[in-house]
XYZ file of C-alpha atoms in Angstrom:
615
model
C 96.631 55.461 77.023
C 95.487 58.240 74.689
C 97.667 61.107 73.477
C 96.669 64.402 71.961
C 98.591 67.544 71.038
C 97.029 70.983 71.493
C 98.235 74.510 70.721
C 96.785 77.135 73.067
C 97.387 80.857 73.007
C 96.386 81.777 76.528
C 97.011 85.468 75.975
C 93.626 86.119 74.409
C 90.197 84.559 74.465
C 89.578 82.623 71.281
C 86.217 83.485 69.727
C 84.899 82.053 66.457
C 83.024 84.439 64.226
C 82.301 82.445 61.085
C 84.913 80.447 59.232
C 86.088 76.917 59.889
C 88.182 75.491 62.716
C 89.399 72.040 63.648
C 89.648 73.020 67.344
C 86.849 71.788 69.609
C 84.743 74.377 71.456
C 82.255 74.036 74.292
C 78.856 75.400 73.282
C 75.343 75.484 74.652
C 72.312 73.693 73.242
C 70.348 74.907 70.198
C 68.060 77.053 72.352
C 70.207 77.554 75.440
C 72.936 80.071 76.317
C 76.229 79.558 74.537
C 79.611 79.399 76.263
C 82.452 79.524 73.790
C 85.983 78.624 74.763
C 88.748 76.513 73.321
C 88.646 72.976 74.694
C 92.133 71.999 75.794
C 92.902 68.337 75.272
C 90.681 65.766 76.875
C 89.514 67.980 79.748
C 88.941 71.767 79.959
C 90.321 75.119 78.883
C 93.663 76.755 79.732
C 93.321 79.733 82.075
C 96.565 81.674 82.194
C 97.233 83.642 85.401
C 94.091 82.300 87.087
C 94.081 84.715 90.034
C 95.619 87.716 88.284
C 98.792 87.874 90.387
C 101.139 85.181 89.007
C 101.370 85.573 85.208
C 103.622 82.540 84.658
C 101.077 80.096 86.040
C 97.955 78.566 84.499
C 95.183 76.100 85.249
C 93.908 73.466 82.835
C 90.223 73.176 83.737
C 88.908 69.760 84.741
C 86.140 69.864 82.125
C 83.636 68.553 84.656
C 85.615 65.369 85.280
C 87.227 64.131 88.470
C 91.010 64.050 88.021
C 93.676 61.977 89.737
C 97.197 60.568 89.142
C 98.231 63.975 87.774
C 101.752 64.765 86.651
C 102.925 68.007 85.026
C 106.176 68.559 83.125
C 107.305 71.914 81.752
C 109.593 71.000 78.861
C 112.756 73.094 79.151
C 114.408 75.267 76.590
C 117.426 73.643 74.976
C 119.922 73.042 77.765
C 117.456 74.340 80.346
C 115.970 72.942 83.541
C 112.970 70.634 83.493
C 110.245 71.383 86.020
C 108.186 68.301 86.842
C 105.817 67.653 89.718
C 102.826 65.562 90.754
C 99.480 66.997 91.812
C 97.171 65.284 94.270
C 93.424 65.234 93.735
C 92.804 67.582 96.683
C 94.844 70.274 94.937
C 93.101 69.555 91.620
C 89.767 70.232 93.317
C 91.075 73.454 94.862
C 91.993 74.856 91.445
C 89.231 73.203 89.449
C 91.811 71.451 87.315
C 95.525 71.017 86.847
C 97.843 73.778 88.176
C 100.629 74.686 85.733
C 103.684 76.266 87.366
C 107.057 77.295 85.978
C 106.313 78.725 82.532
C 109.040 80.727 80.828
C 108.143 84.382 80.116
C 107.802 85.557 76.484
C 107.833 81.997 75.263
C 105.712 79.300 73.617
C 105.959 76.815 76.485
C 105.649 73.094 75.837
C 103.745 71.450 78.678
C 103.007 67.758 79.166
C 100.157 66.697 81.446
C 99.300 63.095 82.297
C 96.245 62.210 84.380
C 93.347 59.875 84.927
C 89.909 61.344 84.347
C 86.655 59.901 85.587
C 83.471 60.687 87.468
C 80.487 59.264 89.256
C 79.148 57.519 86.147
C 82.261 57.787 84.002
C 84.827 55.066 83.509
C 88.405 56.011 84.453
C 90.651 56.720 81.461
C 94.294 57.734 81.328
C 95.549 60.493 79.039
C 98.780 62.232 78.077
C 98.097 65.719 76.719
C 100.617 68.124 75.233
C 100.081 71.879 75.260
C 101.752 74.967 73.891
C 101.066 77.854 76.276
C 102.224 81.293 75.180
C 103.217 83.878 77.793
C 104.034 87.563 77.964
C 107.253 88.965 79.368
C 107.853 89.777 83.017
C 105.448 92.642 83.564
C 106.700 94.907 86.324
C 105.639 98.510 85.790
C 108.720 100.517 84.722
C 110.062 102.961 87.273
C 110.682 105.675 84.714
C 114.367 105.951 85.615
C 117.280 104.474 83.713
C 118.938 102.739 86.672
C 115.871 100.653 87.549
C 114.241 99.135 84.437
C 111.212 96.853 84.691
C 113.237 93.632 84.566
C 114.368 91.333 87.372
C 118.013 91.532 86.280
C 120.026 92.490 83.222
C 122.647 89.732 83.343
C 122.991 86.352 85.003
C 126.144 84.243 85.216
C 125.783 80.609 86.239
C 129.199 79.742 87.617
C 128.524 76.297 89.038
C 125.631 73.844 89.445
C 126.402 70.417 90.863
C 123.972 67.616 90.029
C 122.647 67.412 93.586
C 121.212 70.909 93.308
C 120.252 70.923 89.620
C 116.530 70.601 90.379
C 116.412 73.643 92.683
C 114.075 76.589 92.272
C 114.931 79.736 94.230
C 112.691 82.610 95.244
C 114.516 85.943 95.066
C 113.169 88.989 96.898
C 114.960 92.106 95.662
C 114.400 95.829 96.120
C 114.702 98.855 93.863
C 117.876 100.856 94.234
C 116.080 104.198 94.259
C 112.563 105.424 94.851
C 110.858 106.661 91.693
C 108.427 109.059 93.338
C 105.458 106.746 93.910
C 106.532 105.710 97.392
C 107.626 107.468 100.577
C 105.067 110.253 100.361
C 103.861 110.046 103.967
C 105.167 110.007 107.519
C 103.454 109.348 110.830
C 102.735 112.473 112.856
C 100.174 111.276 115.400
C 102.138 110.298 117.328
C 105.405 111.100 115.573
C 108.111 108.678 114.509
C 107.998 105.253 112.921
C 109.454 104.147 109.589
C 106.569 104.816 107.208
C 108.766 106.716 104.761
C 110.956 103.606 104.380
C 109.221 102.340 101.248
C 111.257 101.225 98.260
C 109.777 99.281 95.372
C 110.285 95.506 95.562
C 110.381 92.552 93.172
C 109.768 88.881 93.892
C 110.389 86.096 91.406
C 111.562 82.488 91.180
C 114.530 81.399 89.081
C 115.807 77.970 88.106
C 119.446 76.907 88.271
C 120.057 78.353 84.807
C 119.014 81.773 86.061
C 115.785 81.692 84.038
C 112.712 83.378 85.537
C 109.976 80.749 86.015
C 107.519 82.672 88.221
C 106.935 86.184 89.474
C 104.417 87.910 91.691
C 102.718 90.901 90.092
C 103.091 93.306 92.990
C 101.678 96.152 90.880
C 98.282 94.411 91.059
C 98.553 94.135 94.845
C 100.022 97.443 96.018
C 98.602 100.942 95.871
C 101.323 103.526 96.576
C 98.656 106.196 97.107
C 97.200 104.344 100.106
C 99.448 104.106 103.161
C 97.620 100.982 104.331
C 98.169 99.157 101.038
C 101.784 99.867 100.183
C 105.222 99.070 101.535
C 108.364 97.059 100.875
C 107.498 93.385 100.415
C 109.807 91.473 102.772
C 110.002 88.450 105.026
C 108.993 85.812 102.480
C 108.644 82.296 103.913
C 107.260 79.136 102.361
C 104.875 77.517 104.820
C 104.508 73.783 105.406
C 101.401 73.869 103.182
C 103.480 75.278 100.314
C 101.963 78.770 100.403
C 103.968 81.964 100.867
C 103.670 84.422 103.736
C 105.229 87.866 103.824
C 104.453 91.431 104.841
C 104.576 94.962 103.532
C 104.065 98.266 105.320
C 100.933 97.927 107.406
C 99.902 94.442 106.218
C 100.876 90.788 106.382
C 99.589 88.290 103.817
C 99.451 84.702 102.655
C 99.112 83.620 99.003
C 99.799 80.313 97.334
C 102.112 79.855 94.352
C 99.198 80.122 91.934
C 98.323 83.566 93.293
C 95.293 82.479 95.322
C 94.724 84.746 98.318
C 94.534 82.908 101.637
C 94.558 86.070 103.727
C 95.572 89.725 103.415
C 95.353 91.509 106.748
C 96.037 94.880 108.294
C 98.429 94.728 111.208
C 96.689 94.752 114.590
C 96.134 98.424 115.438
C 98.619 98.411 118.319
C 101.458 97.983 115.805
C 102.776 99.546 112.618
C 105.533 99.408 110.008
C 106.143 95.742 109.283
C 109.453 94.986 107.600
C 112.210 92.383 107.318
C 110.867 89.285 109.050
C 107.767 87.093 109.389
C 108.386 83.764 111.123
C 106.011 80.819 110.764
C 105.826 79.192 114.175
C 105.395 75.450 114.531
C 101.974 75.911 116.174
C 100.546 77.830 113.210
C 101.053 81.277 114.711
C 103.123 84.052 113.114
C 105.866 86.233 114.572
C 105.809 89.686 112.976
C 108.710 92.128 113.229
C 106.814 95.368 113.678
C 106.919 98.501 115.841
C 104.696 100.059 118.462
C 101.985 102.374 117.122
C 101.964 104.397 120.343
C 104.418 104.229 123.222
C 104.931 106.724 126.020
C 108.598 107.382 126.666
C 109.987 107.984 130.174
C 110.049 111.713 129.339
C 106.298 111.658 128.696
C 106.484 111.951 124.901
C 104.326 109.650 122.782
C 106.072 108.115 119.766
C 105.824 105.405 117.167
C 108.842 103.175 117.577
C 111.199 101.794 114.892
C 111.850 98.074 114.212
C 111.941 97.067 117.881
C 108.785 95.026 118.534
C 107.939 91.382 117.834
C 104.223 90.517 117.843
C 102.780 87.001 117.879
C 99.417 86.552 116.150
C 97.350 83.394 115.780
C 95.831 81.914 112.626
C 92.914 84.342 112.798
C 94.990 87.453 113.406
C 94.401 87.818 117.139
C 97.397 89.030 119.153
C 98.767 86.310 121.421
C 101.845 88.071 122.821
C 104.481 90.683 122.075
C 108.076 91.493 122.911
C 108.695 95.239 123.328
C 112.457 95.270 122.983
C 112.814 98.863 124.188
C 111.649 97.537 127.575
C 113.639 94.285 127.494
C 117.002 95.524 126.150
C 118.923 98.796 126.451
C 117.852 101.323 123.787
C 120.691 103.610 124.860
C 123.572 101.248 124.087
C 125.326 103.343 121.454
C 128.652 101.614 120.803
C 127.675 99.919 117.523
C 125.535 102.836 116.333
C 128.494 105.199 116.654
C 130.630 102.854 114.545
C 128.127 102.393 111.700
C 129.022 103.547 108.211
C 126.398 106.252 107.634
C 126.652 105.669 103.889
C 124.687 102.415 104.160
C 122.377 102.146 107.140
C 120.306 99.253 105.813
C 118.315 100.543 102.810
C 119.166 104.157 103.563
C 122.063 104.168 101.103
C 123.825 107.529 100.696
C 127.202 107.363 98.966
C 128.037 110.922 100.086
C 128.117 109.687 103.704
C 130.315 106.640 103.041
C 132.808 106.126 105.858
C 131.235 108.752 108.105
C 130.269 107.794 111.660
C 128.326 109.423 114.489
C 130.125 111.089 117.383
C 129.181 111.296 121.053
C 128.052 114.853 120.378
C 125.856 113.726 117.470
C 124.151 111.133 119.649
C 123.696 113.572 122.532
C 122.168 116.175 120.206
C 119.693 113.662 118.803
C 118.816 112.365 122.258
C 117.852 115.850 123.405
C 115.814 116.595 120.279
C 112.287 115.782 119.154
C 113.613 114.060 116.029
C 111.989 110.647 115.975
C 111.661 108.106 113.196
C 114.050 106.149 111.007
C 117.149 107.717 112.528
C 120.159 105.620 113.499
C 120.497 106.761 117.087
C 119.523 105.796 120.613
C 116.299 105.935 122.575
C 112.758 104.710 122.038
C 111.336 106.197 118.843
C 114.607 105.987 116.900
C 116.354 103.186 114.999
C 118.401 101.869 117.917
C 117.745 98.131 117.421
C 116.936 97.516 113.758
C 115.755 93.943 114.258
C 115.981 92.196 110.873
C 115.044 88.621 111.780
C 113.122 86.705 114.403
C 113.019 82.920 114.793
C 111.086 80.800 117.266
C 112.716 78.034 119.317
C 110.030 75.551 120.437
C 112.506 73.734 122.681
C 112.164 76.427 125.348
C 109.384 78.699 124.011
C 111.787 81.524 123.159
C 112.556 83.849 120.277
C 115.942 84.557 118.717
C 116.366 88.003 117.190
C 119.051 89.604 115.052
C 119.606 93.254 115.993
C 121.670 94.988 113.316
C 122.300 98.171 115.294
C 123.451 96.261 118.341
C 125.479 93.741 116.271
C 123.978 91.046 118.464
C 121.886 87.915 118.264
C 119.743 87.638 121.364
C 117.529 84.911 122.805
C 114.530 86.043 124.855
C 112.019 83.847 126.659
C 108.251 83.994 126.864
C 108.772 85.681 130.249
C 110.575 88.529 128.426
C 113.853 87.659 130.135
C 117.095 87.574 128.152
C 118.604 84.078 127.963
C 121.837 84.876 126.099
C 123.521 87.536 123.980
C 125.827 86.575 121.112
C 127.839 89.664 120.325
C 130.725 91.857 121.415
C 130.687 92.507 125.159
C 131.448 96.219 124.942
C 128.764 98.594 126.155
C 126.337 96.156 127.777
C 125.205 97.302 131.229
C 125.647 95.299 134.402
C 122.184 93.682 134.204
C 123.113 92.082 130.851
C 126.695 90.960 131.483
C 125.736 87.537 132.818
C 124.023 86.772 129.500
C 127.068 87.456 127.311
C 128.382 84.284 125.653
C 131.997 83.170 125.955
C 133.746 82.167 122.688
C 135.403 78.712 122.710
C 137.291 76.605 120.200
C 136.405 73.120 118.944
C 137.825 71.555 122.135
C 135.816 73.827 124.402
C 138.852 75.913 125.314
C 138.188 79.569 126.086
C 139.145 81.982 123.297
C 140.688 85.132 124.707
C 139.689 88.391 122.992
C 140.528 91.999 123.800
C 139.405 93.536 127.092
C 135.944 94.414 125.783
C 135.574 91.286 123.649
C 135.119 93.353 120.500
C 138.163 92.017 118.673
C 138.687 88.276 118.840
C 141.503 86.290 117.163
C 139.476 85.799 113.975
C 139.032 89.564 113.545
C 142.048 89.953 111.227
C 143.257 86.405 110.718
C 142.117 82.826 111.201
C 143.987 82.229 114.448
C 141.489 80.952 116.995
C 138.776 80.554 114.357
C 136.289 82.967 115.872
C 134.728 86.369 115.300
C 131.426 87.921 116.226
C 128.940 89.021 113.616
C 128.651 92.708 112.770
C 125.454 94.408 111.547
C 124.351 90.850 110.748
C 121.168 89.506 109.156
C 119.107 86.325 109.649
C 119.993 84.579 112.872
C 118.126 81.378 111.982
C 117.894 78.289 114.158
C 118.810 74.932 112.588
C 115.864 73.053 114.102
C 116.952 69.555 113.106
C 120.394 69.935 114.716
C 119.323 71.842 117.857
C 117.860 70.792 121.215
C 117.205 72.255 124.673
C 120.898 72.371 125.534
C 122.640 73.160 122.249
C 121.467 75.321 119.344
C 122.976 75.912 115.926
C 122.511 79.255 114.151
C 123.102 80.300 110.554
C 123.929 83.990 110.175
C 125.009 86.438 107.491
C 127.771 88.564 109.026
C 127.580 91.736 106.911
C 130.748 93.048 108.517
C 130.165 96.788 108.852
C 131.603 98.283 112.057
C 133.674 95.132 112.573
C 135.582 95.413 115.819
C 133.490 98.491 116.755
C 135.257 100.653 114.192
C 135.520 101.605 110.551
C 138.689 100.311 108.852
C 141.367 102.673 107.620
C 140.596 101.647 104.019
C 137.100 100.743 102.828
C 138.439 97.823 100.780
C 139.389 96.081 104.036
C 135.718 95.302 104.687
C 134.394 91.792 104.149
C 131.276 89.734 104.832
C 130.864 86.132 105.965
C 128.331 83.353 106.033
C 128.667 81.760 109.469
C 127.353 78.807 111.481
C 127.597 78.959 115.269
C 127.090 76.311 117.940
C 125.797 77.676 121.246
C 125.889 75.618 124.435
C 123.086 77.195 126.427
C 124.053 75.489 129.690
C 127.721 76.402 129.554
C 126.941 79.818 127.989
C 129.567 79.329 125.276
C 129.612 79.996 121.545
C 131.720 78.165 118.959
C 132.175 79.120 115.321
C 131.993 75.869 113.346
C 131.894 77.152 109.732
C 132.457 80.322 107.782
C 132.700 81.433 104.167
C 133.479 84.735 102.495
C 136.398 86.179 104.391
C 138.857 85.310 101.642
C 136.554 86.897 99.046
C 137.310 90.299 100.551
C 135.578 93.497 99.473
C 134.274 92.011 96.202
C 131.847 89.887 98.235
C 131.190 92.485 100.929
C 127.452 93.086 101.362
C 127.035 96.132 103.594
C 123.292 95.540 103.978
C 120.599 92.798 103.643
C 121.448 89.098 102.769
C 120.629 85.680 104.234
C 122.137 82.361 105.332
C 119.812 79.414 105.994
C 120.154 75.667 106.497
C 118.134 73.356 104.199
C 117.202 70.021 105.720
C 116.142 68.351 102.443
C 119.691 68.387 101.059
C 121.680 68.887 104.295
C 122.961 72.141 102.870
C 123.318 75.862 103.518
C 121.930 78.518 101.162
C 123.765 81.839 101.094
C 122.666 85.029 99.337
C 125.215 87.831 99.437
C 122.525 90.225 98.356
C 124.439 93.490 97.938
C 127.855 92.181 96.927
C 129.946 94.795 95.078
C 127.789 97.680 96.339
C 130.534 98.876 98.653
C 133.439 98.901 96.193
C 131.769 99.196 92.775
C 128.677 101.220 93.647
C 126.288 98.740 92.008
C 125.150 95.558 93.757
C 125.647 92.199 92.051
C 123.859 89.652 94.275
C 125.383 86.192 94.440
C 123.381 83.065 95.255
C 125.178 79.973 96.540
C 124.381 76.625 98.101
C 126.902 74.565 100.085
C 126.924 70.970 101.197
C 127.018 70.940 104.983
C 130.562 71.780 106.098
C 131.919 72.321 102.563
C 134.468 75.062 101.999
C 133.309 75.860 98.471
C 129.787 76.145 97.036
C 128.143 73.464 94.925
C 125.900 76.054 93.276
C 126.922 79.611 92.420
C 124.916 82.159 90.403
C 125.637 85.867 90.039
C 122.996 88.453 89.107
C 123.675 91.928 87.765
C 121.231 94.774 87.292
C 118.982 93.213 89.928
C 118.659 96.215 92.236
C 119.363 95.727 95.916
C 119.082 92.070 96.751
C 117.332 91.203 99.985
C 116.792 87.470 100.490
C 116.648 84.196 98.564
C 115.439 80.698 99.417
C 114.601 77.348 97.788
C 110.974 76.696 96.885
C 109.364 73.249 97.132
C 106.728 72.293 94.564
C 106.005 69.118 96.494
C 104.768 71.188 99.439
C 102.646 73.294 97.120
C 101.018 70.625 94.952
C 101.222 67.265 96.693
C 99.844 67.281 100.222
C 99.817 63.473 100.369
C 103.614 63.261 100.230
C 104.233 65.626 103.133
């Protein structure tokens, strides 16, 4: 075993012009072309940010050797979190060397790499190399306004990290609080409508359990705010089974790996527009995109672009397989929840001057009779009547499960476009939907009696009966490993606006919850089996965004209350937590301040990304 220590400044190319150096350089022959670069250890050079999109990654070139038995360790700061992972030889060939992930920004990172090098006519040798790799700071372009600096967050407070979760890395997808003039400069007018103007800036980065940034995606190198087909809010991040990330923005959906390598970057199929919120990776390799229709003829003969009410299925090559036009499947004129919404925070349309205001029957009627289409919280095709913020595929019966914020309902719909069940308050659903409304039950299967319209159940104001619906919820995600054809489990973030189909007398009465439901699809019942957040009150209330998702690897539930404190303090302070299954209190708890509007967060697996053989 041979060991060597190397110092590498990967910020600049090192060129020798005279003088002496003890560092080895690759050069050409006496009469051939010269290639000058610093030789790093016993293989090749360090290439920081190899694809130009992930500045806290690097590749150590293979130097012409064949590499195997690779292990990488990023030595932590004092008291920090070690990142260590193995790399299989397939991945080493993909990157032409050893992928380095998890560097600290603005830091001289100590990196240890062990490997076996060899080749066709070269004897295998094992090495342990040590590197110092220097990085720049997190490089988001500043917004130019004081309230949104070019940093992921201004303060982080690690409240709790149990040993079980100490090795976690979490991807955070947050959004700017205010536009700074580079976005939202266009609207659709042929036909009219859509949500093109809905275009905040967005930030995506990975933190460790000490709240340290260990990766970020340089969205400023990807987006072009002056081109409507190459800009938009980056949302719907998912880590695929191959370790790469998929997400969408505006009129595109994309796939990149953690090193920044582009796998695909595609325009939406032309029948659709305005991706946002959710991209689901189906088990068969297809993708479910939450989009809208690029051209739909309403019953009154008007052509419009719709708003957040279409799910399209595309295959691996981008061909459309199927779609669910929700304005045809559901009732776009159900107005009960829309009339109860707090107009001060209708998803990302945050307007403090409208806090507590709601829409009246007259307001709805006026909008319905107008030609005002687009991102308007109202009824009818071409307006924001559904606001679908998540879609998840259930392979047990070839169905999709959607979360509709503006109907305060989670709904299962089959491949035949028929509703299978509706989890939400019963008020306002027409006769054709009533047979699909779920009945709340307790742990013994006993019917829970709610008010006449099943809007206020016993858990609405207290814990008696242990049940409440979700209100303006986000992320109705299936727990695949615990579900089957008869019974499904869902994790949901119950934001809590318009709870009970009304606004409370005092804003501080609002609260959010992380919830797990058990749905018996044969008996058409729904049971609440776990909740968190009610006792936290308005301090933990997230009026918009957020996520709850089960994690099979640790039998746990990740919760991101992404706009906590926005409602009562005016500035969001997202809080990330992870719970052991069924636990009443979190095992990990981290609070971020100055992070803009949080959207979603999720664990990231380096094993998926760098070691295909272990999957």
